[in-house]
Short mmCIF file of C-alpha atoms in Angstrom, two decimals:
data_model
loop_
_atom_site.label_atom_id
_atom_site.label_comp_id
_atom_site.label_asym_id
_atom_site.label_seq_id
_atom_site.Cartn_x
_atom_site.Cartn_y
_atom_site.Cartn_z
CA MET A 1417 0.14 0.19 0.00
CA HIS A 1418 1.18 3.60 -0.68
CA GLY A 1419 2.65 5.81 1.79
CA SER A 1420 0.53 7.19 1.75
CA MET A 1421 -2.44 6.38 1.89
CA ARG A 1422 -1.42 4.14 4.99
CA ALA A 1423 -0.94 7.42 7.15
CA LEU A 1424 -4.20 8.39 5.84
CA PHE A 1425 -4.99 5.16 7.57
CA GLU A 1426 -3.55 5.43 10.84
CA ARG A 1427 -5.13 9.54 11.55
CA HIS A 1428 -8.46 7.88 10.55
CA ASP A 1429 -9.10 4.56 11.94
CA ALA A 1430 -12.76 4.58 12.19
CA GLU A 1431 -13.92 1.86 9.89
CA ILE A 1432 -17.11 3.18 8.35
CA TRP A 1433 -16.86 1.46 4.28
CA SER A 1434 -14.83 -1.03 3.05
CA VAL A 1435 -13.54 -0.75 -0.38
CA CYS A 1436 -11.93 -2.91 -2.73
CA LEU A 1437 -8.62 -1.20 -4.37
CA ASN A 1438 -6.61 -3.34 -7.02
CA GLY A 1439 -7.67 -6.52 -4.98
CA ASN A 1440 -6.86 -5.15 -1.08
CA VAL A 1441 -9.55 -4.42 1.10
CA CYS A 1442 -9.38 -0.99 3.12
CA ALA A 1443 -11.82 1.33 5.39
CA PHE A 1444 -11.53 5.10 5.01
CA ARG A 1445 -13.95 7.67 6.26
CA PRO A 1446 -16.53 9.59 3.53
CA ASP A 1447 -15.38 12.21 4.55
CA HIS A 1448 -11.29 11.99 3.45
CA GLU A 1449 -12.98 10.65 -0.22
CA ILE A 1450 -11.38 13.54 -1.72
CA ASP A 1451 -7.79 12.56 -0.75
CA TYR A 1452 -7.93 9.19 -1.22
CA LEU A 1453 -9.35 10.34 -4.61
CA SER A 1454 -5.68 11.98 -5.42
CA THR A 1455 -3.62 9.35 -4.34
CA CYS A 1456 -4.96 6.06 -5.73
CA ARG A 1457 -6.87 4.29 -8.48
CA LEU A 1458 -10.64 2.88 -7.89
CA GLU A 1459 -12.31 0.08 -9.39
CA ARG A 1460 -15.37 2.22 -9.64
CA THR A 1461 -16.62 5.01 -8.93
CA LEU A 1462 -17.79 6.15 -5.27
CA SER A 1463 -20.14 8.65 -3.93
CA ILE A 1464 -19.18 10.83 -0.72
CA ALA A 1465 -23.06 10.89 0.30
CA THR A 1466 -23.49 6.64 -0.65
CA PRO A 1467 -22.10 3.68 -2.49
CA HIS A 1468 -25.63 3.31 -4.32
CA ALA A 1469 -25.97 6.80 -5.38
CA ASN A 1470 -24.02 5.88 -8.85
CA ALA A 1471 -25.21 2.64 -9.03
CA PRO A 1472 -25.19 0.54 -12.34
CA GLU A 1473 -28.66 1.18 -14.48
CA SER A 1474 -27.69 -2.64 -16.31
CA PRO A 1475 -30.64 -4.42 -15.95
CA GLY A 1476 -31.18 -6.50 -12.58
CA SER A 1477 -28.31 -4.85 -10.81
CA GLY A 1478 -29.54 -1.39 -9.94
CA LEU A 1479 -32.67 1.13 -9.70
CA ARG A 1480 -32.81 2.69 -13.76
CA ARG A 1481 -31.89 6.65 -14.25
CA SER A 1482 -35.71 8.12 -15.53
CA LEU A 1483 -36.80 10.04 -13.60
CA GLU A 1484 -37.15 14.29 -14.22
CA TYR A 1485 -38.05 17.04 -11.83
CA ARG A 1486 -41.65 16.89 -13.73
CA ASP A 1487 -41.50 13.20 -13.22
CA LEU A 1488 -40.94 13.86 -9.41
CA LEU A 1489 -43.36 16.61 -8.62
CA ALA A 1490 -45.78 14.27 -10.53
CA TYR A 1491 -44.94 11.53 -7.89
CA GLY A 1492 -45.21 13.67 -4.75
CA LEU A 1493 -48.33 15.62 -5.11
CA ALA A 1494 -50.19 12.28 -6.43
CA TYR A 1495 -48.78 10.77 -3.20
CA ILE A 1496 -50.87 13.46 -1.30
CA ALA A 1497 -53.39 13.74 -3.25
CA PRO A 1498 -54.87 17.35 -3.91
CA ILE A 1499 -57.71 15.63 -3.18
CA ALA A 1500 -56.99 15.10 0.45
CA PRO A 1501 -58.50 17.96 2.15
CA LEU A 1502 -62.45 16.70 1.34
CA SER A 1503 -61.78 13.39 2.53
CA THR A 1504 -60.83 15.08 5.87
CA LEU A 1505 -62.75 18.25 6.11
CA GLY A 1506 -65.03 16.75 8.69
CA PHE A 1507 -62.51 15.47 11.06
CA VAL A 1508 -61.16 18.84 10.70
CA TRP A 1509 -64.36 20.91 11.16
CA ASN A 1510 -65.39 19.32 14.53
CA ALA A 1511 -61.60 19.03 15.75
CA SER A 1512 -61.09 22.82 15.03
CA GLY A 1513 -64.01 24.67 15.87
CA GLY A 1514 -64.52 25.57 12.65
CA LEU A 1515 -60.92 26.93 12.30
CA ILE A 1516 -59.72 25.07 9.30
CA ALA A 1517 -57.90 27.02 7.11
CA LEU A 1518 -55.73 27.86 10.34
CA ALA A 1519 -55.19 24.09 10.96
CA TYR A 1520 -54.24 23.69 7.47
CA LEU A 1521 -51.71 26.79 7.38
CA LEU A 1522 -49.92 25.18 10.67
CA GLY A 1523 -49.87 21.93 8.63
CA ALA A 1524 -48.14 22.94 6.08
CA LEU A 1525 -45.54 25.39 8.23
CA CYS A 1526 -44.99 22.07 10.38
CA MET A 1527 -44.48 20.62 7.12
CA TYR A 1528 -41.42 23.48 5.69
CA PHE A 1529 -39.32 23.01 8.35
CA THR A 1530 -39.29 18.90 7.31
CA ALA A 1531 -39.13 19.85 3.83
CA LYS A 1532 -36.44 22.23 4.45
CA SER A 1533 -34.42 19.57 5.87
CA TYR A 1534 -34.95 17.11 2.94
CA ALA A 1535 -34.46 19.78 0.46
CA VAL A 1536 -30.47 19.93 2.64
CA MET A 1537 -29.74 15.72 3.34
CA THR A 1538 -31.01 14.58 0.01
CA GLU A 1539 -27.76 16.52 -1.57
CA VAL A 1540 -26.08 15.31 0.93
CA VAL A 1541 -27.21 11.51 0.85
CA PRO A 1542 -29.31 10.62 -2.25
CA SER A 1543 -30.05 6.90 -0.70
CA ALA A 1544 -33.46 5.06 -2.33
CA GLY A 1545 -33.77 4.48 1.77
CA SER A 1546 -35.18 8.23 2.60
CA VAL A 1547 -34.38 9.14 5.56
CA TYR A 1548 -32.95 5.84 6.83
CA GLY A 1549 -30.01 6.41 4.28
CA ILE A 1550 -29.47 9.67 5.63
CA ALA A 1551 -29.42 9.07 9.17
CA ARG A 1552 -27.64 6.13 8.65
CA PHE A 1553 -24.96 8.12 7.25
CA CYS A 1554 -25.04 11.16 9.49
CA LEU A 1555 -25.91 8.90 13.02
CA GLY A 1556 -24.45 5.95 12.61
CA ALA A 1557 -25.97 2.34 12.24
CA LEU A 1558 -28.80 1.77 14.71
CA PRO A 1559 -30.30 4.94 13.94
CA GLY A 1560 -30.46 4.71 10.74
CA PHE A 1561 -32.15 1.26 11.42
CA LEU A 1562 -34.53 2.64 13.28
CA ALA A 1563 -35.80 5.71 11.26
CA GLY A 1564 -36.30 3.30 8.52
CA TRP A 1565 -38.04 0.46 10.98
CA LEU A 1566 -40.30 4.17 11.65
CA ILE A 1567 -41.43 5.62 8.30
CA LEU A 1568 -41.77 1.78 7.78
CA LEU A 1569 -45.02 1.83 9.77
CA ASP A 1570 -46.06 5.37 7.87
CA TYR A 1571 -45.17 3.57 4.59
CA LEU A 1572 -47.24 0.03 4.87
CA LEU A 1573 -49.74 1.59 7.11
CA ILE A 1574 -50.61 4.31 4.02
CA PRO A 1575 -51.61 2.47 1.80
CA SER A 1576 -53.79 -0.08 3.64
CA LEU A 1577 -55.91 2.82 5.17
CA ILE A 1578 -56.08 3.97 1.26
CA PHE A 1579 -57.01 0.79 0.25
CA LEU A 1580 -59.29 0.46 2.72
CA LEU A 1581 -60.81 4.09 1.91
CA MET A 1582 -61.42 3.43 -2.19
CA SER A 1583 -63.07 -0.02 -1.12
CA VAL A 1584 -65.55 1.69 1.27
CA GLY A 1585 -66.35 4.02 -1.47
CA MET A 1586 -66.58 1.29 -4.39
CA GLY A 1587 -68.91 -0.69 -1.89
CA THR A 1588 -71.51 2.36 -1.13
CA LEU A 1589 -72.02 2.96 -5.11
CA ILE A 1590 -71.42 -0.74 -6.48
CA PRO A 1591 -72.98 -2.54 -3.26
CA GLN A 1592 -73.07 -6.21 -5.57
CA ILE A 1593 -69.54 -6.24 -4.67
CA GLY A 1594 -68.21 -7.07 -1.35
CA ARG A 1595 -65.45 -4.52 0.53
CA ALA A 1596 -63.23 -7.54 0.87
CA ALA A 1597 -63.58 -8.12 -3.08
CA TRP A 1598 -63.22 -4.48 -3.90
CA LEU A 1599 -60.00 -4.22 -1.47
CA ILE A 1600 -58.71 -7.40 -3.48
CA ILE A 1601 -59.16 -5.59 -6.92
CA LEU A 1602 -57.46 -2.47 -6.12
CA VAL A 1603 -54.03 -4.30 -4.74
CA THR A 1604 -53.85 -6.26 -7.65
CA THR A 1605 -54.67 -2.79 -9.97
CA ALA A 1606 -52.00 -1.12 -8.79
CA VAL A 1607 -49.37 -4.07 -8.74
CA THR A 1608 -49.78 -4.71 -12.43
CA ILE A 1609 -49.53 -0.73 -13.07
CA ASN A 1610 -46.17 -0.38 -11.30
CA TRP A 1611 -44.94 -3.50 -12.59
CA PHE A 1612 -43.87 -1.98 -15.24
CA GLY A 1613 -41.45 0.48 -13.84
CA VAL A 1614 -41.74 3.60 -12.54
CA THR A 1615 -41.71 5.64 -15.73
CA VAL A 1616 -44.87 4.01 -16.60
CA THR A 1617 -46.24 5.00 -12.92
CA SER A 1618 -45.04 8.44 -13.38
CA ARG A 1619 -48.07 8.87 -16.55
CA VAL A 1620 -50.43 7.55 -14.65
CA ASN A 1621 -49.00 9.55 -11.54
CA MET A 1622 -49.51 12.96 -14.13
CA PHE A 1623 -52.94 12.08 -15.35
CA SER A 1624 -54.37 11.24 -11.81
CA VAL A 1625 -52.70 14.71 -10.53
CA LYS A 1626 -54.69 16.33 -13.12
CA ALA A 1627 -57.81 14.83 -12.48
CA GLN A 1628 -58.09 15.33 -9.62
CA PHE A 1629 -57.01 19.41 -9.58
CA CYS A 1630 -60.38 19.20 -11.66
CA ILE A 1631 -62.45 17.60 -9.48
CA VAL A 1632 -61.29 19.94 -6.69
CA PHE A 1633 -61.41 22.99 -8.93
CA ALA A 1634 -64.89 22.03 -9.86
CA ILE A 1635 -65.91 21.92 -6.26
CA LEU A 1636 -63.81 25.84 -5.47
CA VAL A 1637 -66.10 27.56 -8.92
CA PHE A 1638 -69.28 25.94 -7.19
CA GLY A 1639 -68.44 27.09 -3.92
CA VAL A 1640 -67.59 30.62 -4.45
CA TYR A 1641 -70.57 30.61 -6.69
CA ALA A 1642 -72.89 29.37 -3.89
CA ILE A 1643 -71.23 31.47 -1.01
CA TYR A 1644 -71.72 35.13 -3.62
CA SER A 1645 -75.17 34.02 -5.09
CA ASN A 1646 -77.13 33.13 -1.36
CA LYS A 1647 -77.64 35.88 0.80
CA GLU A 1648 -76.08 32.88 3.93
CA PHE A 1649 -73.52 33.73 3.69
CA GLY A 1650 -72.37 37.52 1.96
CA GLY A 1651 -68.95 36.58 0.38
CA LEU A 1652 -66.02 35.03 1.12
CA THR A 1653 -65.00 36.03 4.79
CA LEU A 1654 -61.59 35.06 7.27
CA LYS A 1655 -63.91 32.77 9.94
CA PRO A 1656 -62.07 29.44 8.77
CA PHE A 1657 -58.47 31.07 10.12
CA TYR A 1658 -59.52 32.84 12.94
CA ALA A 1659 -63.01 33.32 15.22
CA SER A 1660 -62.56 34.72 18.80
CA GLY A 1661 -65.19 33.21 20.56
CA SER A 1662 -63.62 29.83 19.05
CA PHE A 1663 -60.62 29.59 19.08
CA SER A 1664 -58.59 27.40 21.23
CA VAL A 1665 -54.85 26.62 21.48
CA ASN A 1666 -55.41 23.08 21.73
CA LYS A 1667 -58.92 22.64 19.23
CA VAL A 1668 -56.17 24.12 17.32
CA PHE A 1669 -52.83 21.68 17.84
CA THR A 1670 -55.56 18.54 17.48
CA ALA A 1671 -56.70 19.36 14.23
CA THR A 1672 -53.37 20.32 13.08
CA SER A 1673 -52.47 16.62 13.91
CA ILE A 1674 -55.01 15.46 11.91
CA CYS A 1675 -54.12 18.25 9.12
CA VAL A 1676 -50.48 17.24 8.99
CA LEU A 1677 -51.85 12.90 7.68
CA SER A 1678 -52.92 14.92 4.42
CA PHE A 1679 -49.24 16.16 3.66
CA LEU A 1680 -47.60 13.25 4.51
CA GLY A 1681 -46.32 12.38 0.81
CA PHE A 1682 -44.13 14.97 0.56
CA ASP A 1683 -41.30 13.20 2.28
CA ALA A 1684 -42.05 9.75 -0.11
CA ILE A 1685 -39.93 11.51 -3.11
CA SER A 1686 -36.66 11.37 -1.31
CA THR A 1687 -36.84 7.41 -2.38
CA LEU A 1688 -36.67 7.79 -5.99
CA ALA A 1689 -33.12 9.75 -5.67
CA GLU A 1690 -30.94 6.55 -6.81
CA GLU A 1691 -34.01 7.01 -10.22
CA VAL A 1692 -33.10 10.20 -11.47
CA LYS A 1693 -31.55 11.10 -14.80
CA GLY A 1694 -28.19 11.90 -13.80
CA ASP A 1695 -27.46 12.01 -10.45
CA ASN A 1696 -28.85 15.36 -10.28
CA ARG A 1697 -29.13 16.33 -6.20
CA LYS A 1698 -31.04 18.62 -6.32
CA ILE A 1699 -34.00 18.32 -8.35
CA VAL A 1700 -34.60 15.98 -5.59
CA GLY A 1701 -35.33 18.60 -2.85
CA LYS A 1702 -36.17 21.17 -5.13
CA ALA A 1703 -39.22 18.56 -6.53
CA ILE A 1704 -39.53 17.66 -2.57
CA VAL A 1705 -40.11 22.19 -0.91
CA SER A 1706 -42.29 22.60 -4.30
CA VAL A 1707 -44.58 19.42 -3.77
CA LEU A 1708 -45.15 21.15 -0.35
CA LEU A 1709 -45.56 24.74 -1.12
CA ILE A 1710 -48.12 24.02 -3.83
CA SER A 1711 -50.35 21.77 -1.79
CA GLY A 1712 -50.01 24.27 1.12
CA ALA A 1713 -51.48 27.17 -0.64
CA PHE A 1714 -53.77 24.62 -2.32
CA PHE A 1715 -54.92 22.85 1.24
CA VAL A 1716 -56.04 26.31 2.82
CA LEU A 1717 -57.40 27.69 -0.60
CA THR A 1718 -59.42 24.89 0.04
CA ALA A 1719 -60.43 24.76 3.57
CA TRP A 1720 -60.73 29.07 2.80
CA ILE A 1721 -63.46 28.53 0.85
CA LEU A 1722 -65.07 25.50 1.95
CA GLY A 1723 -65.16 26.69 5.68
CA ASN A 1724 -66.99 29.64 4.44
CA LEU A 1725 -70.09 26.99 3.31
CA MET A 1726 -69.67 24.89 6.50
CA PRO A 1727 -71.43 26.58 9.42
CA GLY A 1728 -74.92 25.81 9.81
CA LEU A 1729 -74.95 22.24 7.96
CA ASP A 1730 -75.72 19.18 10.43
CA ILE A 1731 -72.74 16.72 9.67
CA LYS A 1732 -73.68 13.91 11.18
CA ASP A 1733 -70.86 11.16 9.93
CA PRO A 1734 -67.57 13.66 9.39
CA ALA A 1735 -66.09 10.70 6.94
CA THR A 1736 -69.48 11.98 4.60
CA ALA A 1737 -68.93 16.30 5.30
CA ILE A 1738 -67.83 16.54 1.73
CA PHE A 1739 -71.18 14.93 0.44
CA ASP A 1740 -73.46 15.97 3.21
CA LEU A 1741 -72.05 19.70 1.95
CA THR A 1742 -72.05 19.46 -1.81
CA THR A 1743 -75.47 17.57 -1.50
CA ILE A 1744 -77.09 20.53 0.30
CA ARG A 1745 -75.43 24.02 -1.38
CA PHE A 1746 -74.40 22.31 -4.91
CA GLY A 1747 -77.19 19.78 -5.32
CA ALA A 1748 -77.92 16.11 -5.00
CA TRP A 1749 -76.91 15.63 -8.46
CA PHE A 1750 -73.32 17.43 -7.75
CA SER A 1751 -72.74 14.75 -4.69
CA VAL A 1752 -73.00 11.51 -6.80
CA ALA A 1753 -70.98 12.88 -9.61
CA LEU A 1754 -67.89 13.32 -7.19
CA ALA A 1755 -68.25 10.22 -5.14
CA TRP A 1756 -68.45 8.59 -8.90
CA SER A 1757 -65.95 10.42 -9.80
CA LEU A 1758 -63.48 10.27 -7.04
CA THR A 1759 -63.82 6.21 -6.49
CA PHE A 1760 -63.02 5.40 -10.71
CA ILE A 1761 -60.15 8.10 -11.08
CA VAL A 1762 -58.88 8.01 -7.47
CA GLY A 1763 -59.47 4.68 -6.05
CA PHE A 1764 -58.00 3.55 -8.61
CA THR A 1765 -54.64 5.78 -8.95
CA ASN A 1766 -53.98 6.87 -5.21
CA ALA A 1767 -52.35 4.42 -3.91
CA LEU A 1768 -50.05 3.65 -6.79
CA PRO A 1769 -46.92 5.97 -5.10
CA MET A 1770 -47.22 4.89 -1.77
CA GLN A 1771 -46.81 0.92 -2.95
CA ILE A 1772 -43.51 2.80 -4.76
CA GLY A 1773 -42.08 4.46 -1.83
CA VAL A 1774 -42.41 1.13 1.00
CA ALA A 1775 -40.91 -0.80 -1.33
CA ARG A 1776 -37.97 1.72 -2.76
CA VAL A 1777 -37.04 1.38 1.48
CA LEU A 1778 -37.86 -2.20 1.65
CA PHE A 1779 -35.64 -3.03 -1.73
CA ALA A 1780 -32.41 -0.57 0.34
CA MET A 1781 -32.88 -2.45 3.41
CA GLY A 1782 -32.92 -5.73 1.69
CA ARG A 1783 -29.69 -4.28 -0.07
CA ASP A 1784 -27.98 -3.80 3.19
CA ARG A 1785 -29.23 -6.70 4.74
CA GLN A 1786 -31.00 -4.59 7.66
CA LEU A 1787 -33.99 -6.91 6.42
CA PRO A 1788 -34.25 -10.27 4.29
CA ALA A 1789 -32.24 -9.57 1.86
CA VAL A 1790 -34.35 -11.06 -0.88
CA LEU A 1791 -36.43 -7.82 -0.75
CA ALA A 1792 -33.56 -6.06 -2.79
CA THR A 1793 -34.31 -8.18 -5.70
CA LEU A 1794 -34.36 -6.14 -8.40
CA HIS A 1795 -36.68 -7.24 -12.38
CA LYS A 1796 -34.69 -8.29 -15.24
CA LYS A 1797 -36.71 -6.59 -16.85
CA HIS A 1798 -38.35 -3.03 -15.72
CA GLY A 1799 -35.80 -2.85 -12.48
CA THR A 1800 -38.54 -2.21 -10.73
CA PRO A 1801 -37.53 -3.70 -6.81
CA TYR A 1802 -40.73 -6.48 -7.50
CA VAL A 1803 -39.84 -9.00 -4.17
CA ALA A 1804 -40.35 -6.09 -1.75
CA MET A 1805 -43.22 -4.09 -4.09
CA LEU A 1806 -44.63 -8.37 -3.75
CA PHE A 1807 -44.25 -8.25 -0.04
CA SER A 1808 -46.01 -4.81 0.66
CA SER A 1809 -48.46 -5.01 -1.36
CA ILE A 1810 -49.51 -8.56 0.59
CA LEU A 1811 -49.13 -6.85 3.97
CA SER A 1812 -51.26 -3.91 2.62
CA LEU A 1813 -54.03 -6.36 1.61
CA GLY A 1814 -53.71 -8.22 5.14
CA VAL A 1815 -53.73 -5.07 7.08
CA ALA A 1816 -56.83 -3.58 5.54
CA LEU A 1817 -58.63 -6.89 5.46
CA ILE A 1818 -58.40 -7.20 9.21
CA MET A 1819 -58.90 -3.61 9.92
CA ARG A 1820 -61.69 -3.51 7.07
CA ASN A 1821 -64.39 -2.37 10.24
CA ASP A 1822 -61.51 -0.01 12.29
CA ILE A 1823 -60.83 3.09 9.66
CA ASP A 1824 -60.62 4.64 12.25
CA VAL A 1825 -58.11 3.16 14.62
CA LEU A 1826 -55.96 2.56 11.42
CA ALA A 1827 -55.72 5.69 10.76
CA SER A 1828 -54.37 6.98 14.07
CA PHE A 1829 -51.27 4.98 13.53
CA VAL A 1830 -49.58 6.18 10.51
CA ASN A 1831 -48.57 9.82 11.93
CA PHE A 1832 -46.85 8.73 14.78
CA GLY A 1833 -43.82 6.78 12.14
CA ALA A 1834 -43.69 9.49 9.95
CA LEU A 1835 -43.03 11.93 12.95
CA SER A 1836 -40.99 9.84 14.52
CA ALA A 1837 -38.72 9.26 11.27
CA PHE A 1838 -38.67 13.35 10.61
CA LEU A 1839 -36.91 13.65 14.40
CA LEU A 1840 -34.21 11.80 13.17
CA LEU A 1841 -33.94 13.72 9.28
CA HIS A 1842 -33.62 17.51 11.85
CA LEU A 1843 -30.74 15.45 14.15
CA SER A 1844 -29.44 14.01 11.50
CA VAL A 1845 -29.06 17.94 9.58
CA LEU A 1846 -28.08 19.40 13.20
CA VAL A 1847 -25.44 16.61 13.62
CA HIS A 1848 -23.80 16.01 10.10
CA LEU A 1849 -23.79 19.85 8.98
CA ALA A 1850 -24.44 22.28 12.10
CA TRP A 1851 -21.82 20.41 14.34
CA LYS A 1852 -19.49 18.08 12.05
CA LYS A 1853 -19.41 20.92 9.31
CA ARG A 1854 -19.67 23.43 11.79
CA SER A 1855 -21.97 24.86 8.87
CA LYS A 1856 -22.49 29.10 8.61
CA GLN A 1857 -25.35 28.50 6.94
CA TYR A 1858 -27.61 29.20 10.26
CA PHE A 1859 -31.07 29.22 8.61
CA ALA A 1860 -31.59 26.30 7.18
CA HIS A 1861 -28.70 23.77 8.81
CA TRP A 1862 -29.00 25.57 12.35
CA CYS A 1863 -32.92 27.33 13.03
CA VAL A 1864 -34.67 24.81 10.29
CA PRO A 1865 -33.69 21.52 12.08
CA VAL A 1866 -34.01 23.32 15.09
CA CYS A 1867 -37.65 24.47 14.99
CA GLY A 1868 -39.17 21.48 12.62
CA ILE A 1869 -38.21 19.58 15.89
CA ALA A 1870 -39.94 21.79 17.92
CA VAL A 1871 -43.19 21.01 15.97
CA VAL A 1872 -42.98 17.63 15.87
CA LEU A 1873 -42.96 17.62 19.36
CA ALA A 1874 -46.03 20.05 19.81
CA VAL A 1875 -47.85 17.92 16.79
CA PHE A 1876 -47.08 15.00 19.22
CA SER A 1877 -49.01 16.52 21.92
CA GLY A 1878 -52.20 16.54 19.82
CA MET A 1879 -51.60 12.73 18.63
CA ALA A 1880 -54.61 9.61 19.92
CA PRO A 1881 -53.24 8.39 22.99
CA ALA A 1882 -53.15 4.80 20.72
CA ALA A 1883 -51.48 5.60 18.37
CA LEU A 1884 -48.67 6.46 20.42
CA LYS A 1885 -49.06 3.40 22.72
CA VAL A 1886 -48.81 1.27 19.21
CA GLY A 1887 -46.43 4.00 18.16
CA ILE A 1888 -43.67 3.46 21.16
CA ILE A 1889 -44.70 -0.93 20.68
CA TRP A 1890 -43.30 -0.77 17.01
CA LEU A 1891 -39.77 1.36 18.01
CA ALA A 1892 -39.45 -1.01 21.03
CA ILE A 1893 -39.51 -3.97 18.62
CA GLY A 1894 -37.31 -2.01 16.47
CA VAL A 1895 -34.89 -1.50 19.25
CA ALA A 1896 -35.06 -4.94 20.35
CA TYR A 1897 -33.95 -5.70 16.05
CA GLY A 1898 -31.69 -3.43 15.74
CA LEU A 1899 -29.41 -4.33 18.90
CA PHE A 1900 -29.40 -7.54 17.08
CA LEU A 1901 -28.58 -7.09 14.18
CA ARG A 1902 -25.42 -5.22 15.88
CA SER A 1903 -24.72 -8.36 17.63
CA ARG A 1904 -25.06 -9.96 14.26
CA ARG A 1905 -22.55 -7.41 12.86
CA ARG A 1906 -25.40 -6.94 9.87
CA ALA A 1907 -25.79 -3.45 11.60
CA GLU A 1908 -22.26 -2.02 10.28
CA LEU A 1909 -22.89 -2.35 6.80
CA ALA A 1910 -22.95 -0.58 3.63
CA VAL A 1911 -25.62 2.16 3.44
#
């Protein structure tokens, strides 16, 4: 070994990654990769952020780089779903005491800090494992595994929840087919579309996003017309943002914790970091922030207009509030048309990006042998992690079938995993950039993660006790399994 290389290794004895160099196995710190490259020849190109950032594109050996900025934008918006405020309208209205627009505004603000942290870290660690890869690189093997374990609680349950909600809508419109049968049909349709690769899915996502924007835009146009044509309203007011008689800090934070569920999904864009054309690391961060800003503005606008239409309505079931509102304010025909549109346009496409996200996290953790290595198997023709996708789809179907009569309970479990993983994301920014790198970018690398941690803890305070209990149990299982991996020396493998 060359003397300069030997000196470098002697100065930095912490073994993080192993690299094959002319037949010799050596260890080095990733932050000294530039010095390392200047003194020796590597048999393969290596990225400072993660060895998988430049994964080969040949069939069966790595995820294919075929996505552009617009594909990421469509994926993120499809994951969040522009129609999200419609399904949570009644719940947020009741929880906030009528301050529905304020709750969505605070929800967007909460997620802004997380989006900024994701944007910063995806430039450093462009990994298909999302927050798993980021936390593993910045905080170490065990915290990284726990971040992946926690985000899986979110990614695994959201498809189950969406499949279940869509099956309810399908069963209402076509009662001859049972809920369990609809679940099987929906899951099979999603798997079939995703099977042919992320490029095909991206086209379907683009169609779905455009259709959803058209549906919500139609509701808003009819809503504004109803407000200004009916003397009962007298025009748009700011009451959905603030009304002194109904304002309560506890109610607003409880409602905000529900609104956060509508925003979950922008972070899933980071799972596609290894499939971006040209390995442009800034595109992923740009798409994450753009999706949050677009959805945040659209959600607040929707909540403001619908919030002006809600007073005086007798909402018996929060889950059907949007249909009650459209029936009374616009007519029964509009409500029926909305139900069919949501069922067939959204029902068969809404779970597609969610299936992709969880499959990529399982793929990354299987690739690092944190989970069974078979999950990292790629389809030879389409380059998709089809084993991980099939496993997650079967699991989602099983959960949906078991909890098909307990939708509210399932919904309460989703937020815990995402918010806990977000805490580790913000810690990653503080530890890696603020502390280790002594960054001078005080707003992005110091203020944003600190504010993000404070906001996440505030949202936790309004979370249902049942969700916290299940989340803590899931975390405890993850800690035990993570320690088992460490004992087997599998926690020290490369990210």
